[in-house]
PDB file of C-alpha atoms in Angstrom:
ATOM      1  CA  MET T   4       0.000   0.000   0.000  1.00  0.00           C
ATOM      2  CA  ALA T   5       1.176   3.494  -0.787  1.00  0.00           C
ATOM      3  CA  LEU T   6      -0.582   6.742   0.117  1.00  0.00           C
ATOM      4  CA  HIS T   7       0.220   9.572  -2.261  1.00  0.00           C
ATOM      5  CA  THR T   8       0.380  13.230  -1.245  1.00  0.00           C
ATOM      6  CA  ASP T   9      -2.985  13.878  -2.907  1.00  0.00           C
ATOM      7  CA  GLY T  10      -4.614  11.428  -0.462  1.00  0.00           C
ATOM      8  CA  VAL T  11      -5.124   8.579  -2.945  1.00  0.00           C
ATOM      9  CA  LEU T  12      -4.298   5.107  -1.578  1.00  0.00           C
ATOM     10  CA  PHE T  13      -2.737   2.656  -4.043  1.00  0.00           C
ATOM     11  CA  PHE T  14      -2.311  -1.110  -3.788  1.00  0.00           C
ATOM     12  CA  ASP T  15      -0.100  -2.795  -6.403  1.00  0.00           C
ATOM     13  CA  GLY T  16      -0.171   0.426  -8.431  1.00  0.00           C
ATOM     14  CA  ILE T  17      -3.986   0.566  -8.569  1.00  0.00           C
ATOM     15  CA  PRO T  18      -6.241   2.919  -6.538  1.00  0.00           C
ATOM     16  CA  PHE T  19      -7.508   0.785  -3.637  1.00  0.00           C
ATOM     17  CA  THR T  20     -11.187  -0.108  -3.246  1.00  0.00           C
ATOM     18  CA  GLY T  21     -12.249  -1.954  -0.111  1.00  0.00           C
ATOM     19  CA  GLN T  22     -11.873  -1.832   3.654  1.00  0.00           C
ATOM     20  CA  LEU T  23      -8.516  -1.001   5.209  1.00  0.00           C
ATOM     21  CA  LEU T  24      -8.132  -2.488   8.671  1.00  0.00           C
ATOM     22  CA  GLU T  25      -5.303  -1.181  10.860  1.00  0.00           C
ATOM     23  CA  GLU T  26      -4.409  -3.094  14.029  1.00  0.00           C
ATOM     24  CA  TYR T  27      -2.434  -2.462  17.209  1.00  0.00           C
ATOM     25  CA  ALA T  28       0.504  -4.750  18.049  1.00  0.00           C
ATOM     26  CA  ASN T  29      -1.800  -6.730  20.374  1.00  0.00           C
ATOM     27  CA  GLY T  30      -4.136  -7.492  17.443  1.00  0.00           C
ATOM     28  CA  SER T  31      -6.985  -5.216  18.497  1.00  0.00           C
ATOM     29  CA  VAL T  32      -8.497  -3.027  15.774  1.00  0.00           C
ATOM     30  CA  LYS T  33      -7.098   0.511  15.584  1.00  0.00           C
ATOM     31  CA  GLU T  34      -9.022   1.810  12.567  1.00  0.00           C
ATOM     32  CA  LYS T  35     -11.516   0.685   9.915  1.00  0.00           C
ATOM     33  CA  ILE T  36     -11.667   2.811   6.772  1.00  0.00           C
ATOM     34  CA  LEU T  37     -13.543   2.221   3.510  1.00  0.00           C
ATOM     35  CA  TYR T  38     -11.916   3.307   0.237  1.00  0.00           C
ATOM     36  CA  LYS T  39     -13.339   3.651  -3.250  1.00  0.00           C
ATOM     37  CA  ASN T  40     -10.961   4.335  -6.146  1.00  0.00           C
ATOM     38  CA  GLY T  41      -8.246   5.164  -3.622  1.00  0.00           C
ATOM     39  CA  LEU T  42     -10.283   7.759  -1.699  1.00  0.00           C
ATOM     40  CA  ARG T  43     -11.806   7.503   1.768  1.00  0.00           C
ATOM     41  CA  THR T  44     -15.548   7.074   1.608  1.00  0.00           C
ATOM     42  CA  SER T  45     -18.450   6.352   3.943  1.00  0.00           C
ATOM     43  CA  THR T  46     -17.815   6.089   7.691  1.00  0.00           C
ATOM     44  CA  SER T  47     -14.472   5.375   9.365  1.00  0.00           C
ATOM     45  CA  TYR T  48     -14.061   4.123  12.925  1.00  0.00           C
ATOM     46  CA  ARG T  49     -11.001   4.558  15.146  1.00  0.00           C
ATOM     47  CA  TYR T  50     -10.519   2.743  18.460  1.00  0.00           C
ATOM     48  CA  TYR T  51      -8.341   2.965  21.538  1.00  0.00           C
ATOM     49  CA  GLU T  52      -6.102  -0.048  22.128  1.00  0.00           C
ATOM     50  CA  SER T  53      -8.630  -1.175  24.755  1.00  0.00           C
ATOM     51  CA  GLY T  54     -11.273  -1.500  22.019  1.00  0.00           C
ATOM     52  CA  GLN T  55     -13.214   1.558  23.213  1.00  0.00           C
ATOM     53  CA  LEU T  56     -14.400   3.816  20.378  1.00  0.00           C
ATOM     54  CA  PHE T  57     -12.131   6.857  19.786  1.00  0.00           C
ATOM     55  CA  SER T  58     -13.868   8.504  16.803  1.00  0.00           C
ATOM     56  CA  ILE T  59     -16.459   8.164  14.062  1.00  0.00           C
ATOM     57  CA  ARG T  60     -15.821  10.200  10.922  1.00  0.00           C
ATOM     58  CA  THR T  61     -17.610  10.409   7.588  1.00  0.00           C
ATOM     59  CA  TRP T  62     -16.025  10.898   4.179  1.00  0.00           C
ATOM     60  CA  LYS T  63     -17.160  11.680   0.650  1.00  0.00           C
ATOM     61  CA  GLU T  64     -14.762  11.266  -2.274  1.00  0.00           C
ATOM     62  CA  GLY T  65     -11.747  11.537   0.037  1.00  0.00           C
ATOM     63  CA  LYS T  66     -12.928  14.659   1.866  1.00  0.00           C
ATOM     64  CA  LYS T  67     -14.309  15.050   5.374  1.00  0.00           C
ATOM     65  CA  HIS T  68     -18.067  15.310   5.029  1.00  0.00           C
ATOM     66  CA  GLY T  69     -20.813  15.231   7.619  1.00  0.00           C
ATOM     67  CA  VAL T  70     -20.590  14.829  11.380  1.00  0.00           C
ATOM     68  CA  HIS T  71     -17.342  13.760  13.097  1.00  0.00           C
ATOM     69  CA  ARG T  72     -17.520  12.608  16.722  1.00  0.00           C
ATOM     70  CA  GLY T  73     -14.735  11.821  19.154  1.00  0.00           C
ATOM     71  CA  PHE T  74     -14.794  10.170  22.562  1.00  0.00           C
ATOM     72  CA  PHE T  75     -12.605   9.905  25.644  1.00  0.00           C
ATOM     73  CA  PRO T  76     -11.630   6.414  26.877  1.00  0.00           C
ATOM     74  CA  ASN T  77     -14.470   6.612  29.424  1.00  0.00           C
ATOM     75  CA  GLY T  78     -16.975   7.021  26.557  1.00  0.00           C
ATOM     76  CA  SER T  79     -17.812  10.682  27.177  1.00  0.00           C
ATOM     77  CA  GLN T  80     -17.886  13.087  24.241  1.00  0.00           C
ATOM     78  CA  ARG T  81     -14.519  14.624  23.246  1.00  0.00           C
ATOM     79  CA  PHE T  82     -15.457  16.552  20.099  1.00  0.00           C
ATOM     80  CA  LEU T  83     -18.291  17.142  17.651  1.00  0.00           C
ATOM     81  CA  TYR T  84     -17.411  18.657  14.268  1.00  0.00           C
ATOM     82  CA  SER T  85     -19.265  19.156  11.010  1.00  0.00           C
ATOM     83  CA  PHE T  86     -17.770  19.250   7.505  1.00  0.00           C
ATOM     84  CA  GLU T  87     -19.027  19.835   3.994  1.00  0.00           C
ATOM     85  CA  GLN T  88     -16.793  18.732   1.100  1.00  0.00           C
ATOM     86  CA  GLY T  89     -13.695  18.966   3.311  1.00  0.00           C
ATOM     87  CA  MET T  90     -14.483  22.362   4.836  1.00  0.00           C
ATOM     88  CA  SER T  91     -15.435  23.034   8.441  1.00  0.00           C
ATOM     89  CA  THR T  92     -19.026  24.191   8.686  1.00  0.00           C
ATOM     90  CA  GLY T  93     -21.525  24.926  11.408  1.00  0.00           C
ATOM     91  CA  ASN T  94     -20.897  24.410  15.093  1.00  0.00           C
ATOM     92  CA  HIS T  95     -17.707  22.683  16.339  1.00  0.00           C
ATOM     93  CA  LYS T  96     -17.532  21.723  20.001  1.00  0.00           C
ATOM     94  CA  GLU T  97     -14.843  20.194  22.199  1.00  0.00           C
ATOM     95  CA  TRP T  98     -15.118  18.982  25.788  1.00  0.00           C
ATOM     96  CA  TYR T  99     -12.757  18.309  28.672  1.00  0.00           C
ATOM     97  CA  LYS T 100     -12.646  14.819  30.207  1.00  0.00           C
ATOM     98  CA  SER T 101     -14.785  16.211  33.036  1.00  0.00           C
ATOM     99  CA  GLY T 102     -17.602  16.836  30.547  1.00  0.00           C
ATOM    100  CA  GLN T 103     -17.238  20.613  30.769  1.00  0.00           C
ATOM    101  CA  LEU T 104     -17.373  22.407  27.420  1.00  0.00           C
ATOM    102  CA  ALA T 105     -13.848  23.435  26.334  1.00  0.00           C
ATOM    103  CA  SER T 106     -14.662  25.291  23.100  1.00  0.00           C
ATOM    104  CA  ASP T 107     -17.631  26.168  20.944  1.00  0.00           C
ATOM    105  CA  MET T 108     -16.772  27.586  17.516  1.00  0.00           C
ATOM    106  CA  ASN T 109     -18.859  28.339  14.458  1.00  0.00           C
ATOM    107  CA  TYR T 110     -17.565  27.897  10.918  1.00  0.00           C
ATOM    108  CA  GLN T 111     -18.798  28.999   7.534  1.00  0.00           C
ATOM    109  CA  ASN T 112     -17.150  27.875   4.289  1.00  0.00           C
ATOM    110  CA  GLY T 113     -14.188  26.460   6.191  1.00  0.00           C
ATOM    111  CA  LYS T 114     -13.450  29.624   8.167  1.00  0.00           C
ATOM    112  CA  ALA T 115     -14.201  30.545  11.764  1.00  0.00           C
ATOM    113  CA  THR T 116     -16.730  33.331  12.131  1.00  0.00           C
ATOM    114  CA  TRP T 117     -15.331  36.221  14.147  1.00  0.00           C
ATOM    115  CA  ARG T 118     -16.662  38.979  16.357  1.00  0.00           C
ATOM    116  CA  ALA T 119     -15.770  42.637  15.865  1.00  0.00           C
ATOM    117  CA  LYS T 120     -12.825  42.590  18.304  1.00  0.00           C
ATOM    118  CA  GLY T 121     -11.159  39.631  16.596  1.00  0.00           C
ATOM    119  CA  VAL T 122     -12.318  37.062  19.118  1.00  0.00           C
ATOM    120  CA  ALA T 123     -13.709  33.907  17.567  1.00  0.00           C
ATOM    121  CA  SER T 124     -17.411  33.327  18.133  1.00  0.00           C
ATOM    122  CA  GLY T 125     -17.876  31.089  21.139  1.00  0.00           C
ATOM    123  CA  TRP T 126     -14.569  32.084  22.755  1.00  0.00           C
ATOM    124  CA  GLN T 127     -14.080  34.570  25.558  1.00  0.00           C
ATOM    125  CA  ALA T 128     -11.722  37.495  25.065  1.00  0.00           C
ATOM    126  CA  PRO T 129      -8.272  36.999  26.651  1.00  0.00           C
ATOM    127  CA  LEU T 130      -8.023  38.173  30.248  1.00  0.00           C
ATOM    128  CA  GLN T 131      -5.698  41.078  30.883  1.00  0.00           C
ATOM    129  CA  LEU T 132      -4.080  41.006  34.303  1.00  0.00           C
ATOM    130  CA  ARG T 133      -2.608  44.213  35.675  1.00  0.00           C
ATOM    131  CA  HIS T 134      -0.225  44.390  38.591  1.00  0.00           C
TER     132      HIS T 134
END
C-alpha cells in the first residue's frame, strides 16, 4: 500500500477499493476505513487499544463530510465537528474529560466566524491582568 500526497491510496499500483483495517501490536483493531478508487468514503471508525471507540468520521470522495464525533476512553464526548466537502461548517464543540465544554466555535465555508474585536465566536476574550 502506498498513500500519495494527494490522499489517494494505491495497492499494487492501482487505486484501492475496499476496507482497510489497521491493528495495534496486540491485534486489536485501531481503525476501519472504507476506500473507493483510492479515496476515503463512507464512515471510518477509530478505536483505543482497549477497544473503546475513539472517533467516528464520515467521508465523501476523500474529503471530510458530515458529522465527526470523538470520545474519551471513558466514553464521554470529546469533540463534535461538522464538515461539507472537506471544509469546516456549522458548530464545532470540544469537551474536557470532566464533561465541561472546552470550546464552541462556528464555521462557515471552512473559516471561523469572528466577532468585531477579533475574538472567535464562542470564545471569551483573553483576560488582561494588571499588577
